[in-house]
Amino acid sequence: MNRLIKRKALPKITQVQNPGFEDSSFSPWHDVGDVFLSTIQPNFGKQHARYEVPPGRSASLSQLVFLSKPGSTNSYKLIFSVNSQSNSGILQISLLGTLVSGITIPLKDIPKSKYKYYTLTFPSSALRGSSSFVLEFRVNGTGSRTAILNLDTAVVIPV
């Protein structure tokens, strides 16, 4: 006897699409500037996003993220992993269209060889009643050398 599973009873997974950059393109990420898929030193899988941003320029990846219900704390958590060999440049993580202030990290403060996981927890009320937002990872080149950043595994989960 076949049993039917009610799809409405199963929770919708809340995460970024193509979170590990494993597809043959960035889709559905929108890439602008000097950012590309690379197989050099991914955190997980076969590839990751690599930024190589000249001084005075910026590059970004953004994606419209759709959320399901928040977790038991009525919040969500953004989790992502990065490493950088650069002593100049800035990583900015923004949740555009929300009340979340985001994160700014100087590339010199990011580990050089191993990936480090960063998190940003935000309440569902910061979404101002919306069930979506634009997630953006932007690298700004500063100083006199190219800013290099490896980004891998970006997800949003209910907490």
Coordinates of C-alpha atoms in Angstrom, one line a residue:
M1 CA 0.0 0.0 0.0
N2 CA 1.4 3.4 -1.0
R3 CA 1.1 6.2 1.5
L4 CA 0.9 9.8 0.6
I5 CA 3.0 12.3 2.5
K6 CA 1.4 15.6 2.9
R7 CA 3.9 18.1 1.6
K8 CA 2.4 20.9 3.7
A9 CA 3.5 19.1 6.8
L10 CA 7.1 19.0 5.8
P11 CA 9.1 22.2 6.7
K12 CA 10.5 24.1 3.8
I13 CA 14.3 24.2 3.9
T14 CA 15.5 27.7 4.3
Q15 CA 18.8 28.2 2.6
V16 CA 20.6 30.0 -0.2
Q17 CA 20.4 28.4 -3.6
N18 CA 23.7 27.0 -4.9
P19 CA 25.2 27.6 -1.4
G20 CA 28.6 25.9 -2.2
F21 CA 28.9 27.3 -5.7
E22 CA 28.9 23.8 -7.2
D23 CA 26.9 24.5 -10.3
S24 CA 28.6 25.2 -13.6
S25 CA 27.7 28.9 -13.2
F26 CA 26.9 31.3 -10.3
S27 CA 23.1 30.9 -11.0
P28 CA 21.0 32.1 -9.2
W29 CA 23.7 34.3 -7.8
H30 CA 24.2 37.6 -9.6
D31 CA 27.9 38.4 -10.0
V32 CA 29.4 41.8 -10.6
G33 CA 33.1 42.6 -11.1
D34 CA 36.1 40.4 -10.5
V35 CA 34.6 37.3 -8.9
F36 CA 34.6 33.9 -10.5
L37 CA 34.2 30.2 -9.8
S38 CA 37.5 28.5 -8.8
T39 CA 38.7 25.0 -8.0
I40 CA 41.7 26.3 -6.1
Q41 CA 41.3 25.5 -2.4
P42 CA 37.5 25.1 -1.9
N43 CA 36.3 24.5 1.6
F44 CA 33.8 21.8 0.6
G45 CA 33.0 20.3 -2.8
K46 CA 34.9 21.0 -6.0
Q47 CA 34.7 24.8 -6.3
H48 CA 34.0 28.1 -4.5
A49 CA 33.7 31.8 -5.3
R50 CA 37.0 33.7 -5.6
Y51 CA 37.2 37.5 -5.5
E52 CA 40.3 39.2 -7.0
V53 CA 39.5 42.9 -6.7
P54 CA 42.0 45.6 -7.7
P55 CA 42.5 48.6 -5.4
G56 CA 39.7 51.2 -5.7
R57 CA 37.2 48.7 -7.2
S58 CA 34.6 46.3 -5.8
A59 CA 33.0 43.0 -6.8
S60 CA 29.9 41.3 -5.4
L61 CA 27.7 38.3 -5.4
S62 CA 24.0 38.7 -4.6
Q63 CA 21.0 36.5 -4.4
L64 CA 17.3 36.9 -3.6
V65 CA 16.8 34.5 -0.7
F66 CA 13.3 33.2 0.2
L67 CA 12.6 32.2 3.8
S68 CA 10.3 29.7 5.4
K69 CA 9.1 30.1 9.0
P70 CA 11.7 31.2 11.5
G71 CA 13.0 28.8 14.2
S72 CA 11.9 28.5 17.8
T73 CA 13.7 31.8 18.7
N74 CA 11.8 33.5 15.9
S75 CA 15.1 34.1 14.2
Y76 CA 17.4 33.1 11.3
K77 CA 21.1 32.5 11.1
L78 CA 23.3 33.3 8.1
I79 CA 26.4 31.0 8.1
F80 CA 29.3 31.4 5.6
S81 CA 32.9 30.4 5.3
V82 CA 35.8 32.5 4.0
N83 CA 39.6 32.7 3.8
S84 CA 41.8 35.4 2.5
Q85 CA 45.5 35.9 1.7
S86 CA 45.2 39.7 1.5
N87 CA 46.3 42.3 4.0
S88 CA 44.1 45.0 2.4
G89 CA 40.5 45.1 1.3
I90 CA 37.1 44.8 3.1
L91 CA 34.4 42.2 3.0
Q92 CA 30.8 43.5 3.5
I93 CA 27.9 41.2 4.0
S94 CA 24.5 42.9 3.6
L95 CA 20.9 41.7 3.9
L96 CA 19.5 44.3 1.6
G97 CA 15.9 45.4 2.2
T98 CA 16.0 44.5 5.9
L99 CA 16.8 46.2 9.2
V100 CA 19.8 44.0 9.7
S101 CA 23.0 46.1 9.9
G102 CA 25.2 43.3 8.3
I103 CA 28.9 42.6 8.8
T104 CA 32.1 44.3 7.7
I105 CA 35.3 42.4 8.0
P106 CA 38.8 43.6 7.0
L107 CA 40.4 40.9 4.9
K108 CA 43.6 41.1 7.0
D109 CA 41.5 39.7 9.9
I110 CA 40.3 36.6 8.0
P111 CA 42.4 33.5 8.2
K112 CA 44.9 33.0 5.4
S113 CA 45.0 29.2 4.9
K114 CA 42.0 27.6 6.6
Y115 CA 38.4 28.6 6.1
K116 CA 36.6 30.3 9.0
Y117 CA 32.9 30.1 9.6
Y118 CA 31.1 33.4 10.4
T119 CA 27.5 33.7 11.5
L120 CA 25.0 36.5 11.7
T121 CA 21.8 35.8 13.6
F122 CA 18.8 38.1 12.9
P123 CA 15.2 38.3 14.2
S124 CA 12.4 37.7 11.7
S125 CA 11.1 41.2 12.7
A126 CA 14.1 42.7 10.9
L127 CA 12.5 41.5 7.6
R128 CA 9.7 44.0 8.1
G129 CA 7.0 41.4 7.2
S130 CA 8.7 40.2 4.1
S131 CA 9.6 36.5 3.4
S132 CA 12.6 37.4 1.3
F133 CA 15.7 39.6 1.1
V134 CA 18.8 40.1 -1.1
L135 CA 21.9 38.6 0.4
E136 CA 25.1 40.4 -0.8
F137 CA 28.7 39.5 -0.4
R138 CA 30.9 42.5 -1.5
V139 CA 34.7 42.9 -1.5
N140 CA 36.1 46.4 -1.7
G141 CA 39.7 46.7 -2.9
T142 CA 41.8 49.1 -0.7
G143 CA 45.5 49.8 -0.5
S144 CA 47.9 49.1 -3.3
R145 CA 47.4 45.3 -3.9
T146 CA 44.6 43.1 -5.3
A147 CA 42.1 42.0 -2.6
I148 CA 41.7 38.2 -2.7
L149 CA 38.9 36.4 -0.9
N150 CA 37.6 32.8 -1.1
L151 CA 33.9 32.4 -0.2
D152 CA 32.3 29.0 0.2
T153 CA 29.1 27.5 1.7
A154 CA 26.7 30.3 2.4
V155 CA 23.4 29.2 4.0
V156 CA 20.5 30.7 6.0
I157 CA 18.7 28.5 8.5
P158 CA 15.9 29.0 11.0
V159 CA 17.0 29.1 14.7

